[in-house]
XYZ file of C-alpha atoms in Angstrom:
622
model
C 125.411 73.166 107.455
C 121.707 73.931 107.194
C 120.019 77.798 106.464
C 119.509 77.937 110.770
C 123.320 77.466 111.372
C 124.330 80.198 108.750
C 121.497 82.292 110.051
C 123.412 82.449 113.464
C 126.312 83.204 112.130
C 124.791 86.205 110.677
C 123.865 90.154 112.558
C 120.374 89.883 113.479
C 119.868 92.204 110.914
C 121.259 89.825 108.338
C 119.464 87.385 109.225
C 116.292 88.471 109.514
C 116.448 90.223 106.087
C 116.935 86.757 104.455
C 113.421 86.421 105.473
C 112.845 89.033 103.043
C 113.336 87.128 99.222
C 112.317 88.956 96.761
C 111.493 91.978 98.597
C 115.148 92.369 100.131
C 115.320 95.220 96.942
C 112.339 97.269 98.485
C 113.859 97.077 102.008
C 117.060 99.151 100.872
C 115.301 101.212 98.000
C 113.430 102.180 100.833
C 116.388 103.235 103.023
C 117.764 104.712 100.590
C 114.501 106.939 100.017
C 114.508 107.947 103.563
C 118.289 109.306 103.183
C 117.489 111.665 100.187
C 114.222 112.633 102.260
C 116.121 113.423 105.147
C 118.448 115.848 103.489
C 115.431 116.913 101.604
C 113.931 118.032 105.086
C 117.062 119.796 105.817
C 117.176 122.306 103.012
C 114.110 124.680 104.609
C 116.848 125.689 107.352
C 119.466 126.437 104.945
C 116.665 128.681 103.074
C 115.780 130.245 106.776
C 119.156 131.484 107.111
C 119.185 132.912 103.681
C 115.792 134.569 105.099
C 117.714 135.621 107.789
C 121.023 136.936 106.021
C 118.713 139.174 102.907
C 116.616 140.811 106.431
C 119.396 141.707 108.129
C 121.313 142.977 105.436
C 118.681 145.464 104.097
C 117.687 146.279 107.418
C 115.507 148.473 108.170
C 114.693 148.566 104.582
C 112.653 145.325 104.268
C 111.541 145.712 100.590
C 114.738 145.609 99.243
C 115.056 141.956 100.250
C 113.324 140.769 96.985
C 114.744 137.185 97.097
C 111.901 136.371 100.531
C 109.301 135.080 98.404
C 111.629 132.643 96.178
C 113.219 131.425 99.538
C 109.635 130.481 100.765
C 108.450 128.566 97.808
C 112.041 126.803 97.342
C 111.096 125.551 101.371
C 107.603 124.782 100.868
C 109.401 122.397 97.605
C 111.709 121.145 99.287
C 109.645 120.326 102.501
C 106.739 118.923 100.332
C 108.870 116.922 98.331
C 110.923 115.767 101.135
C 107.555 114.178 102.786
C 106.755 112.647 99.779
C 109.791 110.788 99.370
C 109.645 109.639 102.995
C 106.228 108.513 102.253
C 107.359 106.092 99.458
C 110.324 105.303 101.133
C 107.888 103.661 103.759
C 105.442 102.246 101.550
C 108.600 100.581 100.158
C 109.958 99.560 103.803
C 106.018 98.665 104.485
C 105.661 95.896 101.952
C 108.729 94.518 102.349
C 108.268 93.834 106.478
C 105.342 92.662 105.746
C 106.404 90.426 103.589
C 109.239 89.347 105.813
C 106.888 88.864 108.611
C 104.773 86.522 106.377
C 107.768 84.369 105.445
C 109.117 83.797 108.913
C 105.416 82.778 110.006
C 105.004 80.470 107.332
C 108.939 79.304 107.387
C 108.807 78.517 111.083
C 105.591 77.031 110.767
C 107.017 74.619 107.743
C 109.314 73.921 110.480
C 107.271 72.757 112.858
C 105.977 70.678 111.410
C 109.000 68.875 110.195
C 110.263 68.479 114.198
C 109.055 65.528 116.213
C 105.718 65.637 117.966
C 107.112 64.971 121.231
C 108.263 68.773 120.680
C 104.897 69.869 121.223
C 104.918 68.305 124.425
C 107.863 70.153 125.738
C 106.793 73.349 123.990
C 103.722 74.748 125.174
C 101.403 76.255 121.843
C 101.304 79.507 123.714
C 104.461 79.783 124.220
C 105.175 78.738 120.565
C 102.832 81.254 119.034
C 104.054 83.704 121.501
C 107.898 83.132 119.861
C 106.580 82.637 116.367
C 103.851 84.920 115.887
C 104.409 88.042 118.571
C 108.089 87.968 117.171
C 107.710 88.052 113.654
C 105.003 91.005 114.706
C 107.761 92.785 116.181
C 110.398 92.585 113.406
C 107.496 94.707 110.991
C 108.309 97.693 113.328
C 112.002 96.983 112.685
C 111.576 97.092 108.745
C 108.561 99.494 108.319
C 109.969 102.444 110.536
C 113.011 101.810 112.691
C 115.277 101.068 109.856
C 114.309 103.747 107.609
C 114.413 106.103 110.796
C 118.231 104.347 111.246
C 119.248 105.504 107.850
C 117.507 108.852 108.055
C 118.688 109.288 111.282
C 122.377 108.595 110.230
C 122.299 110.871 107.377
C 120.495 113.593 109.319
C 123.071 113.409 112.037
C 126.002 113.694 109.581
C 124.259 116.398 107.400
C 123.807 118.397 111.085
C 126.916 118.082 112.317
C 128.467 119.678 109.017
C 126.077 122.646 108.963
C 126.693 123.001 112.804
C 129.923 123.784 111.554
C 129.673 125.574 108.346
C 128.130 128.932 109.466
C 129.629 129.520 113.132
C 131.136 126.524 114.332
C 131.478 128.171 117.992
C 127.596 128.026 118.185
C 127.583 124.848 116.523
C 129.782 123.299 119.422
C 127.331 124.684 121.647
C 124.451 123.202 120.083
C 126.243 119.720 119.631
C 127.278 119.632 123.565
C 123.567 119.322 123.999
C 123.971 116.221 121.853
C 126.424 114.634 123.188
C 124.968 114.718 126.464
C 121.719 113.313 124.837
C 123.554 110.814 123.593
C 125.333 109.622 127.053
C 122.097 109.467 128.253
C 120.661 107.214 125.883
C 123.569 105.130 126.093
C 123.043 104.594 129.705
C 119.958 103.270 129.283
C 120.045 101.109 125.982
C 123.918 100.187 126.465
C 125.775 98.151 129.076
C 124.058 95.884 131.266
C 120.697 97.321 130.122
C 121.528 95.755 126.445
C 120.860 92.380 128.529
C 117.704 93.241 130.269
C 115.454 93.457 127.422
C 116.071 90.063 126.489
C 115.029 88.920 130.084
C 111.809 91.049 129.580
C 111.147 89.151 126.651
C 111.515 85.989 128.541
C 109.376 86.926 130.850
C 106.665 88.012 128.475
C 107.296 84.227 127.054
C 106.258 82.552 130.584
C 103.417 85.067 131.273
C 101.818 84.015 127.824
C 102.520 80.316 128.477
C 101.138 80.512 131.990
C 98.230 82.338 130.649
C 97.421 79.659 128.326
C 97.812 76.958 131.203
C 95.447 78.639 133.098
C 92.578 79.792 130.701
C 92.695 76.023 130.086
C 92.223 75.129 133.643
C 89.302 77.516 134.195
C 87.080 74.952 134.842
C 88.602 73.446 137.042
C 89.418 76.637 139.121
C 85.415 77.153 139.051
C 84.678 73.747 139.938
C 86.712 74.391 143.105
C 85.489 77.631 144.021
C 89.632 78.587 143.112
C 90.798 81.864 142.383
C 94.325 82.858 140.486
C 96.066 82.358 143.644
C 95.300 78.972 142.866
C 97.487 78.731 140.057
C 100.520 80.401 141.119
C 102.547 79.406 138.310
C 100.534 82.500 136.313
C 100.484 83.977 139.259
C 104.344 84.244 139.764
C 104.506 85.035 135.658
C 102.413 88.092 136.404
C 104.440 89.253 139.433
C 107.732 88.872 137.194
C 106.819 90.330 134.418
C 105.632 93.437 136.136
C 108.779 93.453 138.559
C 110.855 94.107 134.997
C 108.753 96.483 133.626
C 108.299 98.572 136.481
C 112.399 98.293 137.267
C 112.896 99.106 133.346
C 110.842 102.095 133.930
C 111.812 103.588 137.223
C 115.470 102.008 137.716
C 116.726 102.312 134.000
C 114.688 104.841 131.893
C 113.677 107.729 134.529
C 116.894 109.710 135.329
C 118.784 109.127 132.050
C 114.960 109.982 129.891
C 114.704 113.068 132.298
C 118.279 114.396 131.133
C 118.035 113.590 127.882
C 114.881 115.164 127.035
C 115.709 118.031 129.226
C 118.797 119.085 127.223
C 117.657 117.995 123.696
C 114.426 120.212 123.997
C 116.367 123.083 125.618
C 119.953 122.768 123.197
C 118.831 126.480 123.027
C 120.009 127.258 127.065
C 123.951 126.117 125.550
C 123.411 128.244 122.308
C 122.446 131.657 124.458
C 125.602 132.142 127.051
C 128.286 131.692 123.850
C 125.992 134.154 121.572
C 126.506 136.522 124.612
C 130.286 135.906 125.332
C 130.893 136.098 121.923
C 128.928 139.117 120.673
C 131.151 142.523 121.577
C 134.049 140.669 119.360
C 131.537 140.510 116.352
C 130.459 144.480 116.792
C 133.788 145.198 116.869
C 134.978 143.681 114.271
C 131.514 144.624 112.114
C 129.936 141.534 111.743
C 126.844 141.891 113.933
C 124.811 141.313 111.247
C 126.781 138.138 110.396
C 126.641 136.935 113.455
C 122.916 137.743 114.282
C 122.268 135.756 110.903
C 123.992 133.084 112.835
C 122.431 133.052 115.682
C 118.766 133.202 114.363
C 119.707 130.325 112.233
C 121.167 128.402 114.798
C 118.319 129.236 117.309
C 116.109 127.057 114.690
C 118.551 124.770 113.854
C 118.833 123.639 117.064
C 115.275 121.985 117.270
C 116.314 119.623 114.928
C 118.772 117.857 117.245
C 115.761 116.672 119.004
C 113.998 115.110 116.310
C 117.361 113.518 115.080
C 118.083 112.195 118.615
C 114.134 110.876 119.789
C 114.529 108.798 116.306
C 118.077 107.864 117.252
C 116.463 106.527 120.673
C 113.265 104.674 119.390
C 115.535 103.054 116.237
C 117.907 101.843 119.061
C 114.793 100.379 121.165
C 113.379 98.781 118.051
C 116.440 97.045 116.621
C 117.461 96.258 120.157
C 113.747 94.456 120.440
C 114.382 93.363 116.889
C 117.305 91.019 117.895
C 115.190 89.925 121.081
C 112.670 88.820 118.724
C 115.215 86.882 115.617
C 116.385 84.988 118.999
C 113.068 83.838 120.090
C 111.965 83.233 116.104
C 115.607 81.044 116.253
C 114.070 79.115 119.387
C 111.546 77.939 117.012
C 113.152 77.635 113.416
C 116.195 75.973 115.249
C 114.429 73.087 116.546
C 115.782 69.689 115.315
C 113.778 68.323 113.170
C 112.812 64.509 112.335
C 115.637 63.339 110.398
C 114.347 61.504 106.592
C 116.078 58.506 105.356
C 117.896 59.473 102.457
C 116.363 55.822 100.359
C 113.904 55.211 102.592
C 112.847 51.205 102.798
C 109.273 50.138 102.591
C 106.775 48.237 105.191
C 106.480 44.410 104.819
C 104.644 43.835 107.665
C 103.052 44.761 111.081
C 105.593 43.671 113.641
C 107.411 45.601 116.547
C 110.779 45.681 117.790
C 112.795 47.093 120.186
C 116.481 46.133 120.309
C 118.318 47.438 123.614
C 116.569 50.730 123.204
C 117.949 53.450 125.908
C 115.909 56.881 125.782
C 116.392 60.122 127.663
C 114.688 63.436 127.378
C 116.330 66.533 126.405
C 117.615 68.314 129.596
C 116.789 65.541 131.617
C 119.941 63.344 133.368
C 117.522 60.371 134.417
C 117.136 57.394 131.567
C 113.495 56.859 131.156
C 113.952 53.780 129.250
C 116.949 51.645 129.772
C 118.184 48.691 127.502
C 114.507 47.503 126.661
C 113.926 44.464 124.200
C 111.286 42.951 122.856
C 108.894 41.914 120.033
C 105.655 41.958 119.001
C 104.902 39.716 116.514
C 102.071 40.925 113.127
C 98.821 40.890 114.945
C 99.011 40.475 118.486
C 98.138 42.502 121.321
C 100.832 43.790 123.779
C 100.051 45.735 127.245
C 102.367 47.906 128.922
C 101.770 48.071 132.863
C 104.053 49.505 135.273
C 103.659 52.248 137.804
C 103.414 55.677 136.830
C 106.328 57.047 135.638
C 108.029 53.556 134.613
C 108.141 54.688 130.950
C 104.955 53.262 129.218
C 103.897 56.054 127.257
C 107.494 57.256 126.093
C 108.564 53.895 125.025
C 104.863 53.866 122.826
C 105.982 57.146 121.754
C 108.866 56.291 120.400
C 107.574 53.344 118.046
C 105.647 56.626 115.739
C 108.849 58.653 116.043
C 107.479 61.036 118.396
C 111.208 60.704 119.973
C 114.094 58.945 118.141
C 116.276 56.600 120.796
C 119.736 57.765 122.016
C 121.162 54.523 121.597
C 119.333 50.722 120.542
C 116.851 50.856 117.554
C 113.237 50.824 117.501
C 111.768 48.540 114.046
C 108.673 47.669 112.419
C 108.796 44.990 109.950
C 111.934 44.749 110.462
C 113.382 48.116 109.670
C 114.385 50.634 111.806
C 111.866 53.518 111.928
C 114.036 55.984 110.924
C 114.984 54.197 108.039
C 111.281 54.628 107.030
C 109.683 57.522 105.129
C 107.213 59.238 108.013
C 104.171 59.716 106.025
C 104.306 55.896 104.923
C 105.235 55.247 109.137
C 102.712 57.754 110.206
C 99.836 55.775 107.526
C 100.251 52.444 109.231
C 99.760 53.865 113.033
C 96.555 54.994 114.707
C 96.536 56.486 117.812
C 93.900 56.954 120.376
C 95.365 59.159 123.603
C 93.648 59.244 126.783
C 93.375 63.139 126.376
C 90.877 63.120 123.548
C 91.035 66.193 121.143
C 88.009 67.099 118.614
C 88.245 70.161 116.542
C 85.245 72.915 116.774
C 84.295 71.410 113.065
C 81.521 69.299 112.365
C 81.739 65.530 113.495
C 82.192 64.549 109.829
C 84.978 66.220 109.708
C 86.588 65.291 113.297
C 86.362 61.847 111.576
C 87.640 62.578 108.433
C 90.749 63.608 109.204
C 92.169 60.534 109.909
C 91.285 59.953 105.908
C 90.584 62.760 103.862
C 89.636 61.380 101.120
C 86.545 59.246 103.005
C 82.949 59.708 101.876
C 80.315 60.453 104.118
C 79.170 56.638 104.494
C 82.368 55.544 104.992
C 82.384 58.006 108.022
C 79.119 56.794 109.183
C 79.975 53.590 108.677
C 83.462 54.065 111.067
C 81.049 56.074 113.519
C 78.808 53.022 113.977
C 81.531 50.438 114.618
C 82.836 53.612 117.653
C 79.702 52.790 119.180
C 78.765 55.988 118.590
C 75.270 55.656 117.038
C 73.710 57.076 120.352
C 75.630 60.377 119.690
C 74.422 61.332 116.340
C 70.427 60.203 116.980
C 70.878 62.985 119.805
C 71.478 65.671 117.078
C 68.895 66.770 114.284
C 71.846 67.624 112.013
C 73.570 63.899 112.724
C 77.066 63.621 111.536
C 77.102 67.225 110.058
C 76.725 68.902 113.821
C 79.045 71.227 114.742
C 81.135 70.460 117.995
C 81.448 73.961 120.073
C 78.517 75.603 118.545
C 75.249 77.058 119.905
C 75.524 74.514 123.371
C 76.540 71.175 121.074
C 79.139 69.508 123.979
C 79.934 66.064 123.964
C 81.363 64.209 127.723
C 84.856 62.631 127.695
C 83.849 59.104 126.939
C 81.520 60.413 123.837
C 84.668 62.616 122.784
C 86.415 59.548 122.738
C 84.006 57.165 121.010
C 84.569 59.864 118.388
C 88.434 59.551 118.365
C 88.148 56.284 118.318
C 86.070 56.105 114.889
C 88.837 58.320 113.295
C 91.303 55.447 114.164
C 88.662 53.240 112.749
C 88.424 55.281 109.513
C 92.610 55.497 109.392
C 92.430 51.419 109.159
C 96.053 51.246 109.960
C 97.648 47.847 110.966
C 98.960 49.354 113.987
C 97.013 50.661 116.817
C 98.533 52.323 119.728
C 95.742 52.700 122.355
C 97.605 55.200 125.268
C 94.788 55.022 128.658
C 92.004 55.581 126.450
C 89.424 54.599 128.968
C 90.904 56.753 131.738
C 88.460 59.319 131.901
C 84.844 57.306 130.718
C 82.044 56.512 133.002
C 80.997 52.978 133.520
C 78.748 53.167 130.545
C 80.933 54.472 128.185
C 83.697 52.239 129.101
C 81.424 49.249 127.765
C 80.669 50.966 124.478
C 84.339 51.544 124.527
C 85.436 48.026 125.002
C 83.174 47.431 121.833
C 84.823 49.853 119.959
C 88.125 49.006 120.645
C 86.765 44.954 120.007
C 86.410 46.453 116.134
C 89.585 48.273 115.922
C 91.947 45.784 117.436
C 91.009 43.012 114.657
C 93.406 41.655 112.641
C 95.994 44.332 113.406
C 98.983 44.577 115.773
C 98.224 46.387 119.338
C 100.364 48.051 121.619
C 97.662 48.713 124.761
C 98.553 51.046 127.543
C 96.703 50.498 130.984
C 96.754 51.338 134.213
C 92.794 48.916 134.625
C 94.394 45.631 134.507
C 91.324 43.990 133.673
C 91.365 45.018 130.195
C 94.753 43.340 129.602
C 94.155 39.631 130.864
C 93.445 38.542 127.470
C 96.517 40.142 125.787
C 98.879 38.585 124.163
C 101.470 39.483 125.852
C 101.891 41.826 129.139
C 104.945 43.544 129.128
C 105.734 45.417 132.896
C 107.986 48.752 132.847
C 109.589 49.624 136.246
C 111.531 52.359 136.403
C 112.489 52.430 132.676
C 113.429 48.530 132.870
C 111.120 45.919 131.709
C 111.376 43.534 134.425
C 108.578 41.237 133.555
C 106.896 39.981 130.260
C 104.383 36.957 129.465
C 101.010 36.033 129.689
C 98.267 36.768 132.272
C 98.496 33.499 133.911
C 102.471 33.129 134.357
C 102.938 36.253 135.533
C 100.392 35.738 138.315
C 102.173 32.503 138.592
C 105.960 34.424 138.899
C 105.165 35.968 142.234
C 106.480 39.709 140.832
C 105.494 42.911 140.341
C 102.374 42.102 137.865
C 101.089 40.144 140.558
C 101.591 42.193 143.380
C 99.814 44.779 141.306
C 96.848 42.293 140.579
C 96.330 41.795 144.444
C 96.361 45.352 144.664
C 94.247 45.879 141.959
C 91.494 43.707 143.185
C 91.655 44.419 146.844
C 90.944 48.255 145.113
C 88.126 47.023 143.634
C 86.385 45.295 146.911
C 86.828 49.289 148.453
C 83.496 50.969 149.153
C 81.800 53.594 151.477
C 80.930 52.182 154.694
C 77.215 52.551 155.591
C 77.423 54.578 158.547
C 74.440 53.155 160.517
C 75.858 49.435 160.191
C 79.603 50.606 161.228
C 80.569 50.459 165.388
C 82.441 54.065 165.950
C 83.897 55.474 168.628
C 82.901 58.775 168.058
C 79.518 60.685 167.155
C 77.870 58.165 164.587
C 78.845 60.180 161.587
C 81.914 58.166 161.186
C 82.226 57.445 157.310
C 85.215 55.298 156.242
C 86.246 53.218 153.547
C 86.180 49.507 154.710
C 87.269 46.722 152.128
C 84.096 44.289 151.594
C 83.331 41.868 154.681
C 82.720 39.095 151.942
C 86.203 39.609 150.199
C 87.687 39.465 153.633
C 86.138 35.978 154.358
């Protein structure tokens, strides 16, 4: 059983201080700091009724009460000290959330980066940052001030209950009905179904960021299209939600039950008055007025102190009850499965592919993307995967660099299953090259180099001129050293991925996965492209995804997906030959390519003239 299933076993307080490591001793050095600073900050009201009891008993003979002065510097002590305390009490509680907070971000980003990469693709980075980051923010609150306050809180509430009780404890009870009607109140709102409901406003807050994300993304497309937010109502709807809870937590659950509870905890004072009264022709009688004004005056200032103690009661419920919100959206993350290592991981002998009856499904998904597929592709050759959309080619790709590990079948290269192989030795024989290209704002140098590290700047050039991409640095006075993103330095989508494709270049792996990475280039680049990948697919083994079936007629081997089934395999010619889905897709194809804008002055209409259609090419029809 690993730390994350013992963590959920654990209170949420538990678990997160485990976070803590070394600094778990300042977290309850601290709490126990704001106890003794607590009672500290009681002792001035014991030394007021002292005040109280010398005035009224030499009354009206003030000077004789010659104990005042020694009262008042014995409170200003005690209330000095008392802050002090507190104050290191929260330095204590300080650096030990903060340290907390720093472990969970860098534990659940270790984590991450152990999980599959296909996780990424379920798991928006918004909304990852959102759980990871905002929540470990959160728990600081928890750490640094609610708990403390907790503790305080406690031992204020037990230390006012017993000197409710110790002087008078009929006005006591009258000062502690105030309380207890506070404390309904707050109950009310924090308790019951509420306890729920801040969990859902979490969630909500979770979509609203990941929506926002989505759509800052998509700005320019929005602009391009004259859109505005309506346009993305996925945000849209976030926004609405999210303000639908917060205005219902407000006005639904807080209003009535905040009104009453603030209403009697700042006026205790209105129960105290009515039993001083009821009470006060027994006391005369029996000759202890001045007793029981003593009482009263101490108990008139006493009683602010229920308010304090309850508004920290309130806000140290709110922030451990946002506290577990947050460890179960930090769990979200930390709890993700990660890529399972091979205990004796076996070594690479060569570049073939495998797939033996592989069947793959997505988490939370019922329908089999990929259903008892088999091949192989033998140490240098090219494979394409066609299909129509949605018939599985990128997953099953995916799933030969462990982005996804099958549910049943097996998945080998050279031989050996992939998860019998160590993934940095897996990860250092595949390059990649997606059709959504994805350059860092770092200097093109660098965008290169990551694919090797260790590279020197000619190698880099070197990889940059077999990309094609010579073009692209003689444009820039600083050459390879420019800075993508900075002061108007843009490159287009096929010059992006000229770039990609010389860090694939530079990785010199034996196995290229190329994933639609002409999709988005002009005419132009596409050629420099083709001459790039001419470089990059030599001598090493190719899987080649493609919707432009033109740029697999010389593979290898053309594998088609339908549906998750590969229902066709072979070469260019016999599958033309076969009569099947590849070469209903080739007629297709090429009847796509004779399309073109009629000329509207050459075209008969039946209406005004300005009748513009698409016609397939007279010459292709003859």
């Amino acid at each position: 059983m690993d730390k994350t299933q013992n963590k959920k076993k654990q209170s949420d307080l538990a678990a997160l201080l485990t976070y803590s490591g070394t600094y778990k001793g300042l977290t309850f050095l601290g709490l126990g700091l704001s106890a003794v600073a607590m009672l500290l900050g009681m002792a001035p009201y014991v030394l007021i009724w002292l005040v109280s009891k010398d005035l009224i008993k030499v009354a009206p003979n003030w000077q004789e009460a010659t104990n005042l002065l020694n009262y008042g510097y014995l409170a200003f002590a005690f209330a000095v000290v008392g802050i002090l305390v507190y104050f290191v009490a929260l330095m204590c509680t300080h650096l030990a959330a903060f340290r907390t907070a720093t472990n969970i971000r860098k534990q659940g980003m270790a984590h991450i980066m152990k999980v599959p990469l296909g996780y990424f693709d379920n798991n928006a980075s918004g909304l990852i940052r959102n759980r990871l980051m905002g929540a470990a923010g959160e728990t600081e609150s928890l750490l640094a001030h609610n708990l403390a306050d907790i503790v305080g809180t406690v031992v204020m509430f037990i230390g006012t209950v017993v000197l409710l009780f110790v002087f008078d404890w009929r006005m006591g009870a009258a000062c502690l009905l105030a309380a207890v009607i506070s404390v309904l109140a707050m109950f009310s709102m924090m308790g019951g179904k509420n306890a729920s409901f801040m969990a859902e406003y979490q969630a909500a807050q979770d979509t609203m960021s990941k929506a926002a994300t989505e759509y800052v993304r998509g700005i320019p497309v929005v602009k391009v299209f004259q859109q505005t937010i309506d346009s993305f109502k996925a945000f849209k709807a976030a926004i609405q939600d999210y303000s639908k809870k917060a205005g219902h937590f407000q006005a639904a659950v807080c209003r009535v039950p905040q009104s009453i509870n603030l209403t009697f905890t700042e006026g205790a004072f209105v129960f105290l008055v009515p039993v001083a009264l009821f009470f006060a022709p027994s006391a005369i009688k029996d000759g202890n007025f001045a007793e029981f004004i003593t009482n009263f005056a101490f108990y008139s200032v006493f009683s602010a102190i229920i308010s304090t103690a309850l508004a920290k009661v309130m806000f140290a419920a709110s922030g451990t009850m946002l506290a577990g919100v947050a460890m179960k959206r930090i769990n979200e993350v930390v709890s993700a499965p990660i890529l399972k290592q091979a205990d004796k991981p076996k070594h690479l002998t060569d570049n073939s592919i495998e797939f033996k009856n592989v069947t793959f499904t997505y988490e939370g998904s019922h329908s089999v993307v990929l259903d008892n597929v088999s091949f192989k592709v033998e140490s240098g050759q090219t494979i394409a995967l066609v299909g129509p959309s949605g018939g599985g080619k990128t997953t099953l790709a995916s799933l030969i660099p462990r982005f996804w590990d099958v549910q049943s079948g097996a998945v080998e290269v050279g031989g050996i299953d992939v998860r019998e192989i160590d993934t940095k030795e897996l990860m250092a024989h595949i390059a990649f090259v997606f059709q959504n290209s994805r350059l860092f704002k770092t200097s093109i140098v660098e965008n290169v180099r990551m694919a090797r590290p260790s590279a020197t700047d000619e190698e880099v050039k070197q990889a940059l001129e077999q990309a094609q991409c010579d073009d692209i640095i003689a444009k820039f006075p600083e050459g390879i050293h420019t800075r993508i993103g900075k002061d108007g330095v843009y490159l287009s989508g096929g010059e992006q991925q000229r770039i990609v494709l010389a860090r694939a270049i530079l990785k010199n792996a034996p196995i290229v996965v190329l994933d639609e990475a002409t999709a988005f280039a002009d005419p132009e680049n596409e050629v420099l492209i083709q001459k790039a990948f001419s470089k990059l697919m030599e001598g090493r083994t190719v899987i080649m995804i493609a919707h432009r079936l033109s740029t697999v007629v010389g593979a290898d081997k053309i594998l088609v997906l339908d549906s998750g089934h590969l229902v066709e395999e072979g070469k260019h010619e016999e599958l033309i030959k076969n009569n099947g889905l590849y070469s209903r897709m080739w007629t297709e194809y090429n009847k796509a390519l004779m399309w073109k804008i009629a000329n509207p002055t050459t075209q008969s209409t039946t209406g005004n003239g300005d009748d513009i259609r698409l016609n397939e090419n007279q010459e292709g029809e003859n």
